[in-house]
mmCIF file of C-alpha atoms and ligand atoms in Angstrom:
data_model
loop_
_atom_site.group_PDB
_atom_site.id
_atom_site.type_symbol
_atom_site.label_atom_id
_atom_site.label_comp_id
_atom_site.label_asym_id
_atom_site.label_seq_id
_atom_site.Cartn_x
_atom_site.Cartn_y
_atom_site.Cartn_z
ATOM 1 C CA MET A 1 -10.473 -4.453 10.874
ATOM 2 C CA PHE A 2 -7.142 -3.045 11.971
ATOM 3 C CA GLU A 3 -6.713 0.565 12.984
ATOM 4 C CA LEU A 4 -3.291 2.093 12.630
ATOM 5 C CA VAL A 5 -2.395 5.475 14.122
ATOM 6 C CA PHE A 6 0.893 7.164 13.311
ATOM 7 C CA LEU A 7 2.471 8.966 16.252
ATOM 8 C CA GLY A 8 5.813 9.834 14.692
ATOM 9 C CA THR A 9 6.825 9.734 11.035
ATOM 10 C CA SER A 10 10.236 11.432 10.895
ATOM 11 C CA ALA A 11 13.593 9.739 10.320
ATOM 12 C CA SER A 12 16.542 10.202 12.720
ATOM 13 C CA ALA A 13 15.544 13.623 14.104
ATOM 14 C CA PRO A 14 12.153 15.269 14.595
ATOM 15 C CA SER A 15 10.888 18.103 12.438
ATOM 16 C CA ILE A 16 8.356 20.797 13.331
ATOM 17 C CA HIS A 17 5.533 18.635 12.001
ATOM 18 C CA ARG A 18 6.852 15.126 12.495
ATOM 19 C CA GLY A 19 7.847 13.286 15.648
ATOM 20 C CA LEU A 20 10.181 10.306 15.878
ATOM 21 C CA SER A 21 9.075 6.805 14.970
ATOM 22 C CA ALA A 22 6.070 5.386 16.759
ATOM 23 C CA ALA A 23 2.745 3.950 15.672
ATOM 24 C CA MET A 24 -0.173 2.169 17.297
ATOM 25 C CA VAL A 25 -1.977 -0.819 15.855
ATOM 26 C CA MET A 26 -5.368 -1.560 17.367
ATOM 27 C CA TYR A 27 -7.456 -4.679 16.898
ATOM 28 C CA LYS A 28 -10.405 -5.568 19.132
ATOM 29 C CA GLU A 29 -9.176 -5.025 22.689
ATOM 30 C CA TYR A 30 -5.496 -5.143 21.735
ATOM 31 C CA ARG A 31 -3.177 -2.194 21.441
ATOM 32 C CA PHE A 32 0.332 -2.575 20.113
ATOM 33 C CA LEU A 33 2.729 0.354 20.242
ATOM 34 C CA ILE A 34 5.326 -0.149 17.527
ATOM 35 C CA ASP A 35 8.572 1.636 18.343
ATOM 36 C CA CYS A 36 8.863 4.485 20.778
ATOM 37 C CA GLY A 37 11.011 7.334 19.550
ATOM 38 C CA GLU A 38 11.757 10.299 21.782
ATOM 39 C CA GLY A 39 8.609 12.304 22.523
ATOM 40 C CA THR A 40 6.185 9.427 21.949
ATOM 41 C CA GLN A 41 4.421 9.916 25.276
ATOM 42 C CA ARG A 42 3.342 13.442 24.338
ATOM 43 C CA GLN A 43 2.264 12.224 20.893
ATOM 44 C CA LEU A 44 0.109 9.573 22.601
ATOM 45 C CA LEU A 45 -1.598 12.284 24.613
ATOM 46 C CA ARG A 46 -2.059 14.611 21.647
ATOM 47 C CA SER A 47 -3.503 11.792 19.548
ATOM 48 C CA GLY A 48 -6.197 11.162 22.150
ATOM 49 C CA LEU A 49 -5.071 7.545 22.561
ATOM 50 C CA GLY A 50 -3.515 8.195 25.955
ATOM 51 C CA PHE A 51 -1.812 5.449 27.930
ATOM 52 C CA ARG A 52 -4.813 3.211 28.520
ATOM 53 C CA ARG A 53 -4.195 -0.503 27.855
ATOM 54 C CA LEU A 54 -0.767 0.379 26.559
ATOM 55 C CA SER A 55 1.197 -2.496 27.950
ATOM 56 C CA ARG A 56 2.639 -4.158 24.877
ATOM 57 C CA ILE A 57 5.410 -2.547 22.858
ATOM 58 C CA LEU A 58 6.919 -4.059 19.716
ATOM 59 C CA LEU A 59 10.324 -2.852 18.532
ATOM 60 C CA THR A 60 11.460 -3.055 14.927
ATOM 61 C CA HIS A 61 15.110 -2.502 15.872
ATOM 62 C CA GLY A 62 17.369 -0.825 18.383
ATOM 63 C CA HIS A 63 18.302 2.509 16.815
ATOM 64 C CA LEU A 64 17.855 5.461 19.121
ATOM 65 C CA ASP A 65 15.204 7.168 17.005
ATOM 66 C CA HIS A 66 13.002 4.113 17.692
ATOM 67 C CA ILE A 67 13.646 3.424 21.387
ATOM 68 C CA LEU A 68 14.702 6.596 23.203
ATOM 69 C CA GLY A 69 11.125 7.472 24.199
ATOM 70 C CA LEU A 70 10.919 4.366 26.387
ATOM 71 C CA GLY A 71 12.880 6.038 29.186
ATOM 72 C CA GLY A 72 10.336 8.844 29.538
ATOM 73 C CA LEU A 73 7.335 6.636 28.979
ATOM 74 C CA VAL A 74 8.340 4.144 31.667
ATOM 75 C CA SER A 75 9.138 6.998 34.046
ATOM 76 C CA THR A 76 5.668 8.469 33.505
ATOM 77 C CA PHE A 77 4.020 5.091 34.006
ATOM 78 C CA SER A 78 5.839 4.727 37.311
ATOM 79 C CA ARG A 79 4.722 8.131 38.607
ATOM 80 C CA TRP A 80 1.161 8.751 37.567
ATOM 81 C CA GLU A 81 -0.411 6.059 35.521
ATOM 82 C CA ALA A 82 -2.045 2.882 36.727
ATOM 83 C CA ILE A 83 0.272 0.745 34.631
ATOM 84 C CA GLU A 84 2.406 -1.568 36.721
ATOM 85 C CA HIS A 85 3.735 -3.827 34.065
ATOM 86 C CA ILE A 86 4.730 -3.604 30.404
ATOM 87 C CA GLU A 87 5.967 -6.048 27.826
ATOM 88 C CA ILE A 88 8.671 -5.055 25.377
ATOM 89 C CA TRP A 89 9.090 -7.329 22.376
ATOM 90 C CA GLY A 90 12.030 -7.071 20.019
ATOM 91 C CA GLY A 91 15.159 -8.673 18.638
ATOM 92 C CA ARG A 92 17.885 -9.384 21.204
ATOM 93 C CA TRP A 93 20.044 -6.499 20.002
ATOM 94 C CA ALA A 94 17.184 -4.021 20.396
ATOM 95 C CA LEU A 95 16.312 -5.415 23.836
ATOM 96 C CA ASN A 96 19.933 -5.137 24.979
ATOM 97 C CA ARG A 97 19.937 -1.482 23.969
ATOM 98 C CA VAL A 98 16.668 -0.877 25.832
ATOM 99 C CA GLU A 99 18.038 -2.588 28.943
ATOM 100 C CA MET A 100 21.122 -0.360 28.803
ATOM 101 C CA LEU A 101 18.860 2.678 28.407
ATOM 102 C CA MET A 102 16.815 1.603 31.443
ATOM 103 C CA ASP A 103 20.023 1.112 33.463
ATOM 104 C CA VAL A 104 21.071 4.678 32.680
ATOM 105 C CA VAL A 105 17.663 6.226 33.349
ATOM 106 C CA PHE A 106 16.708 4.276 36.495
ATOM 107 C CA GLY A 107 20.013 2.904 37.810
ATOM 108 C CA ARG A 108 21.682 -0.371 37.125
ATOM 109 C CA GLY A 109 19.183 -3.209 37.465
ATOM 110 C CA GLN A 110 16.547 -0.818 38.872
ATOM 111 C CA ARG A 111 13.119 -0.754 37.220
ATOM 112 C CA PRO A 112 10.282 1.428 38.560
ATOM 113 C CA ILE A 113 7.656 -0.888 37.075
ATOM 114 C CA GLU A 114 7.830 -4.491 35.991
ATOM 115 C CA ILE A 115 9.230 -4.763 32.479
ATOM 116 C CA GLU A 116 9.090 -8.103 30.713
ATOM 117 C CA PHE A 117 11.383 -8.486 27.730
ATOM 118 C CA TYR A 118 10.398 -10.921 25.015
ATOM 119 C CA ASP A 119 13.007 -12.078 22.521
ATOM 120 C CA VAL A 120 11.456 -11.940 19.084
ATOM 121 C CA ASN A 121 12.369 -14.545 16.505
ATOM 122 C CA ALA A 122 10.816 -15.009 13.104
ATOM 123 C CA GLY A 123 7.456 -16.737 13.425
ATOM 124 C CA GLY A 124 4.249 -16.516 15.411
ATOM 125 C CA LEU A 125 4.169 -14.287 18.501
ATOM 126 C CA MET A 126 0.552 -14.516 19.587
ATOM 127 C CA GLU A 127 -2.848 -15.514 18.335
ATOM 128 C CA ASP A 128 -6.450 -15.799 19.356
ATOM 129 C CA ASP A 129 -9.490 -17.206 17.597
ATOM 130 C CA SER A 130 -9.608 -14.459 14.976
ATOM 131 C CA PHE A 131 -6.131 -12.973 14.731
ATOM 132 C CA THR A 132 -2.417 -13.753 14.532
ATOM 133 C CA LEU A 133 0.654 -11.617 15.104
ATOM 134 C CA SER A 134 3.956 -12.811 13.710
ATOM 135 C CA ALA A 135 7.433 -11.433 13.149
ATOM 136 C CA PHE A 136 9.657 -11.628 10.094
ATOM 137 C CA PRO A 137 13.308 -10.675 9.592
ATOM 138 C CA VAL A 138 14.203 -7.296 8.085
ATOM 139 C CA ILE A 139 17.634 -6.313 6.830
ATOM 140 C CA HIS A 140 18.837 -2.911 8.104
ATOM 141 C CA ARG A 141 21.870 -1.772 10.077
ATOM 142 C CA GLY A 142 22.522 -3.989 13.061
ATOM 143 C CA PRO A 143 21.372 -7.540 13.795
ATOM 144 C CA GLY A 144 17.927 -8.722 14.800
ATOM 145 C CA CYS A 145 15.685 -6.264 12.953
ATOM 146 C CA PHE A 146 12.071 -7.388 12.580
ATOM 147 C CA GLY A 147 8.838 -6.456 10.905
ATOM 148 C CA TYR A 148 5.412 -7.468 12.163
ATOM 149 C CA ALA A 149 2.501 -9.094 10.344
ATOM 150 C CA PHE A 150 -0.994 -8.505 11.719
ATOM 151 C CA GLU A 151 -3.431 -10.955 10.155
ATOM 152 C CA GLU A 152 -7.085 -11.712 10.631
ATOM 153 C CA LYS A 153 -7.791 -15.423 10.319
ATOM 154 C CA PRO A 154 -9.948 -16.541 7.397
ATOM 155 C CA ARG A 155 -13.556 -16.951 8.417
ATOM 156 C CA ARG A 156 -16.849 -18.174 7.061
ATOM 157 C CA PRO A 157 -19.616 -15.630 7.514
ATOM 158 C CA PHE A 158 -22.775 -16.771 9.305
ATOM 159 C CA LEU A 159 -25.776 -16.526 6.997
ATOM 160 C CA ALA A 160 -28.553 -15.488 9.391
ATOM 161 C CA GLU A 161 -31.295 -15.630 6.747
ATOM 162 C CA LYS A 162 -30.466 -19.267 6.009
ATOM 163 C CA ALA A 163 -30.462 -20.078 9.723
ATOM 164 C CA ASP A 164 -33.856 -18.353 10.038
ATOM 165 C CA ALA A 165 -35.241 -20.352 7.114
ATOM 166 C CA LEU A 166 -34.046 -23.617 8.712
ATOM 167 C CA GLY A 167 -35.635 -22.622 12.015
ATOM 168 C CA VAL A 168 -32.386 -22.386 14.023
ATOM 169 C CA PRO A 169 -33.239 -20.415 17.179
ATOM 170 C CA ARG A 170 -31.155 -17.395 18.146
ATOM 171 C CA GLY A 171 -28.686 -18.334 20.870
ATOM 172 C CA THR A 172 -26.227 -21.095 21.651
ATOM 173 C CA GLU A 173 -27.144 -23.228 18.614
ATOM 174 C CA ARG A 174 -25.899 -20.507 16.293
ATOM 175 C CA GLY A 175 -22.661 -20.181 18.216
ATOM 176 C CA ARG A 176 -22.065 -23.917 17.870
ATOM 177 C CA LEU A 177 -22.719 -23.796 14.115
ATOM 178 C CA VAL A 178 -20.224 -20.924 13.768
ATOM 179 C CA ARG A 179 -17.659 -23.114 15.573
ATOM 180 C CA GLY A 180 -18.276 -25.870 13.030
ATOM 181 C CA GLU A 181 -20.520 -28.151 15.112
ATOM 182 C CA ALA A 182 -23.778 -29.668 13.844
ATOM 183 C CA VAL A 183 -26.848 -29.003 16.020
ATOM 184 C CA THR A 184 -30.083 -30.911 16.507
ATOM 185 C CA LEU A 185 -33.212 -28.759 16.674
ATOM 186 C CA ALA A 186 -36.171 -29.383 18.990
ATOM 187 C CA ASP A 187 -38.054 -31.190 16.197
ATOM 188 C CA GLY A 188 -35.138 -33.552 15.614
ATOM 189 C CA THR A 189 -33.817 -31.884 12.458
ATOM 190 C CA VAL A 190 -30.022 -31.874 12.244
ATOM 191 C CA VAL A 191 -28.469 -28.685 10.835
ATOM 192 C CA HIS A 192 -24.904 -28.865 9.560
ATOM 193 C CA PRO A 193 -22.514 -25.881 9.573
ATOM 194 C CA ASP A 194 -22.231 -25.942 5.776
ATOM 195 C CA GLU A 195 -25.930 -25.103 5.562
ATOM 196 C CA VAL A 196 -25.573 -21.772 7.387
ATOM 197 C CA LEU A 197 -21.964 -20.684 6.700
ATOM 198 C CA GLY A 198 -20.865 -18.860 3.557
ATOM 199 C CA PRO A 199 -17.651 -19.474 1.612
ATOM 200 C CA VAL A 200 -14.304 -18.886 3.353
ATOM 201 C CA GLN A 201 -13.277 -15.228 3.306
ATOM 202 C CA PRO A 202 -9.654 -14.269 3.879
ATOM 203 C CA GLY A 203 -8.947 -11.750 6.648
ATOM 204 C CA ALA A 204 -7.163 -8.421 6.403
ATOM 205 C CA ARG A 205 -3.361 -8.394 6.452
ATOM 206 C CA LEU A 206 -1.298 -5.447 7.657
ATOM 207 C CA ILE A 207 2.459 -5.738 7.163
ATOM 208 C CA PHE A 208 4.555 -3.312 9.192
ATOM 209 C CA VAL A 209 8.221 -2.883 8.301
ATOM 210 C CA GLY A 210 10.411 -0.380 10.101
ATOM 211 C CA ASP A 211 13.728 0.765 8.697
ATOM 212 C CA ALA A 212 15.096 -1.428 5.926
ATOM 213 C CA SER A 213 18.093 -1.358 3.640
ATOM 214 C CA THR A 214 16.673 -3.739 1.051
ATOM 215 C CA THR A 215 13.300 -5.059 -0.024
ATOM 216 C CA LYS A 216 14.523 -8.256 -1.614
ATOM 217 C CA ASN A 217 13.638 -10.503 1.331
ATOM 218 C CA LEU A 218 10.250 -8.840 1.916
ATOM 219 C CA ARG A 219 8.400 -9.753 -1.229
ATOM 220 C CA GLN A 220 6.973 -12.986 0.124
ATOM 221 C CA VAL A 221 5.684 -11.604 3.406
ATOM 222 C CA ALA A 222 4.214 -8.549 1.668
ATOM 223 C CA GLN A 223 2.489 -10.638 -1.000
ATOM 224 C CA GLY A 224 -1.115 -9.548 -1.387
ATOM 225 C CA ALA A 225 -1.137 -7.499 1.820
ATOM 226 C CA ASP A 226 -4.047 -5.115 2.284
ATOM 227 C CA ALA A 227 -1.616 -2.539 3.642
ATOM 228 C CA LEU A 228 2.173 -2.332 3.769
ATOM 229 C CA VAL A 229 3.855 0.209 6.040
ATOM 230 C CA ILE A 230 7.506 0.785 5.220
ATOM 231 C CA GLU A 231 10.143 3.473 5.422
ATOM 232 C CA ALA A 232 10.971 5.887 2.610
ATOM 233 C CA THR A 233 13.849 7.873 4.050
ATOM 234 C CA TYR A 234 15.270 8.942 0.693
ATOM 235 C CA LEU A 235 14.268 9.837 -2.823
ATOM 236 C CA GLU A 236 15.897 8.141 -5.778
ATOM 237 C CA GLU A 237 18.270 11.113 -6.174
ATOM 238 C CA GLY A 238 19.719 10.132 -2.781
ATOM 239 C CA ARG A 239 20.066 6.475 -3.652
ATOM 240 C CA ASP A 240 23.778 6.437 -2.765
ATOM 241 C CA LEU A 241 23.059 7.866 0.676
ATOM 242 C CA ALA A 242 20.220 5.414 1.133
ATOM 243 C CA ARG A 243 22.598 2.553 0.391
ATOM 244 C CA LYS A 244 25.303 3.995 2.631
ATOM 245 C CA PHE A 245 23.013 4.392 5.657
ATOM 246 C CA GLY A 246 20.909 1.288 5.112
ATOM 247 C CA HIS A 247 17.649 2.906 4.073
ATOM 248 C CA LEU A 248 15.193 2.790 1.178
ATOM 249 C CA THR A 249 14.085 5.271 -1.429
ATOM 250 C CA ALA A 250 10.414 5.916 -2.075
ATOM 251 C CA ARG A 251 10.746 4.202 -5.442
ATOM 252 C CA GLN A 252 12.258 1.054 -3.925
ATOM 253 C CA ALA A 253 9.385 0.867 -1.435
ATOM 254 C CA ALA A 254 6.846 1.369 -4.217
ATOM 255 C CA ARG A 255 8.435 -1.321 -6.377
ATOM 256 C CA LEU A 256 8.095 -3.779 -3.530
ATOM 257 C CA ALA A 257 4.415 -2.857 -3.164
ATOM 258 C CA ARG A 258 3.822 -3.198 -6.902
ATOM 259 C CA ASP A 259 5.707 -6.476 -7.277
ATOM 260 C CA ALA A 260 4.038 -8.027 -4.223
ATOM 261 C CA GLY A 261 0.548 -6.966 -5.271
ATOM 262 C CA VAL A 262 0.072 -4.872 -2.125
ATOM 263 C CA LYS A 263 -3.205 -2.968 -2.106
ATOM 264 C CA ALA A 264 -2.226 0.153 -0.155
ATOM 265 C CA LEU A 265 1.310 1.352 0.485
ATOM 266 C CA ILE A 266 1.892 3.658 3.465
ATOM 267 C CA LEU A 267 5.255 5.392 3.632
ATOM 268 C CA THR A 268 6.796 6.712 6.823
ATOM 269 C CA HIS A 269 10.230 7.619 8.333
ATOM 270 C CA LEU A 270 10.652 10.686 6.133
ATOM 271 C CA SER A 271 13.821 12.713 5.979
ATOM 272 C CA ARG A 272 13.598 16.450 6.637
ATOM 273 C CA ARG A 273 15.516 17.060 3.436
ATOM 274 C CA TYR A 274 12.503 16.290 1.219
ATOM 275 C CA TYR A 275 9.005 17.573 0.639
ATOM 276 C CA GLU A 276 6.202 15.134 1.318
ATOM 277 C CA ARG A 277 4.704 15.767 -2.144
ATOM 278 C CA ASP A 278 7.957 14.690 -3.834
ATOM 279 C CA VAL A 279 8.076 11.460 -1.836
ATOM 280 C CA LEU A 280 4.458 10.777 -2.742
ATOM 281 C CA ALA A 281 4.985 11.553 -6.439
ATOM 282 C CA GLU A 282 8.023 9.289 -6.721
ATOM 283 C CA ALA A 283 6.166 6.367 -5.159
ATOM 284 C CA GLN A 284 2.863 6.947 -6.961
ATOM 285 C CA ALA A 285 4.635 6.846 -10.305
ATOM 286 C CA VAL A 286 5.213 3.160 -9.528
ATOM 287 C CA HIS A 287 2.310 2.239 -7.209
ATOM 288 C CA ALA A 288 -0.713 4.527 -7.460
ATOM 289 C CA ASN A 289 -2.404 3.568 -4.192
ATOM 290 C CA THR A 290 0.265 5.108 -1.952
ATOM 291 C CA PHE A 291 -0.050 7.330 1.099
ATOM 292 C CA VAL A 292 2.611 9.277 2.932
ATOM 293 C CA ALA A 293 1.707 9.112 6.603
ATOM 294 C CA ARG A 294 1.610 12.232 8.736
ATOM 295 C CA ASP A 295 1.691 12.288 12.505
ATOM 296 C CA PHE A 296 -1.782 11.529 13.900
ATOM 297 C CA ASP A 297 -3.130 10.037 10.680
ATOM 298 C CA THR A 298 -5.371 7.025 11.301
ATOM 299 C CA PHE A 299 -5.764 4.288 8.712
ATOM 300 C CA GLN A 300 -8.552 1.704 8.767
ATOM 301 C CA ILE A 301 -7.615 -1.553 7.085
ATOM 302 C CA ALA A 302 -10.413 -4.016 6.377
ATOM 303 C CA LYS A 303 -10.690 -6.858 3.897
ATOM 304 C CA GLY A 304 -12.532 -6.041 0.719
ATOM 305 C CA ARG A 305 -12.700 -2.324 1.386
ATOM 306 C CA GLU A 306 -10.603 0.601 0.232
ATOM 307 C CA ILE A 307 -8.232 1.729 2.939
ATOM 308 C CA GLN A 308 -9.563 4.754 4.832
ATOM 309 C CA ARG A 309 -7.334 7.590 5.987
ATOM 310 C CA ILE A 310 -8.599 9.890 8.706
ATOM 311 C CA ARG A 311 -6.459 12.961 9.188
ATOM 312 C CA GLY A 312 -5.642 13.616 12.813
ATOM 313 C CA GLU A 313 -5.699 17.042 14.399
ATOM 314 C CA GLY A 314 -2.820 16.450 16.778
HETATM 315 ZN ZN1 ZN B 401 15.026 5.036 12.038
HETATM 316 ZN ZN1 ZN B 402 17.316 2.411 11.936
#
C-alpha cells in the first residue's frame, strides 16, 4: 500500500488554504518528497510528518513554485536536524535551477550539507523485492519534465492453511517457498511452491504527474493505474489560458483518467481563480471517482480496495 500526503496543492502562488506544490509518497520504510515549493518545511511540520527519513526528493520540473522551498529546507537541515545528506532527483534542467538556487542561498559552490544530484531519465530509478520507482517524460514548459510511477511488484500470496495441511513448519521453510524454492520436510516429503502459493496478484500503481500541458503522451503510463495524481490548473472556460501557459483543465485531466481506465483521479495544483467544487464538478462529469486534493489530505492506495482519503487537520 502506498500512502500519499499532500503538503501543497496551489498553482504558482499560495492561497490562504493551499501551499505551493509538495507531496510525500510513503511505502514501507521509504519516504519520497515530490517537489518542494516555498513553505514546504512548515507544511511538513504541520502535517506531523516532520523531517525524519526525509533524504530523497524527486522533482517533476524546475519551475519556482516547485523548487523554491529547497533553499529553506536545506538551510534548516544544516542548522538543527540530524540530516547530513540528501538526494535530489530530477531532469537536468530542474537540477541546474536547483544548483543555481543553492549557489545564491549558500554561496557559489558552497553546500551546508551533502547534496547528491541524480539526473533523471525515463526508465527505472530504483527497486527492491516488492517495489519499483520509475520516471516517465511529461510535456510542460521547459525541457526535462518528469512524472513518477510507484508500483508494487506482482506477488503470489502465501496460503498458510495449505501449508498447514501439508505439514510445512513455521519458519525458514515457508520463506523459501515464498521465494519460489521447493523444500523437503523432515519426513522426506517435497513441497513445491505451487502447492502453497495462490495465483499472481498485481500490485498497486500510483502515477504522479506534476504540471503538464498535454495528456496525449500519458495515456500508456496511466493505463489501469489505481491512482493518478495530475494538475488541474484551469477549468474548461480557461482553456485558452491553459494552452498559453502549458497547463491542463480539469476536464482534460478527467478525460485522461477515463480513457486510461484509471481507478481514482486526484487533482492538484489549483488556481486561486476557481472554487474547488467547480473543479471537482467539471472532472466528475467525465470521471466520477475524482478527488480534489487539499493540503494535508492523506490518500491510501492499495490494490483491490477503494482509495481512502483521510482529511488532515493541518
Ligand atoms: Zn507549477
Ligand atoms: Zn510548471
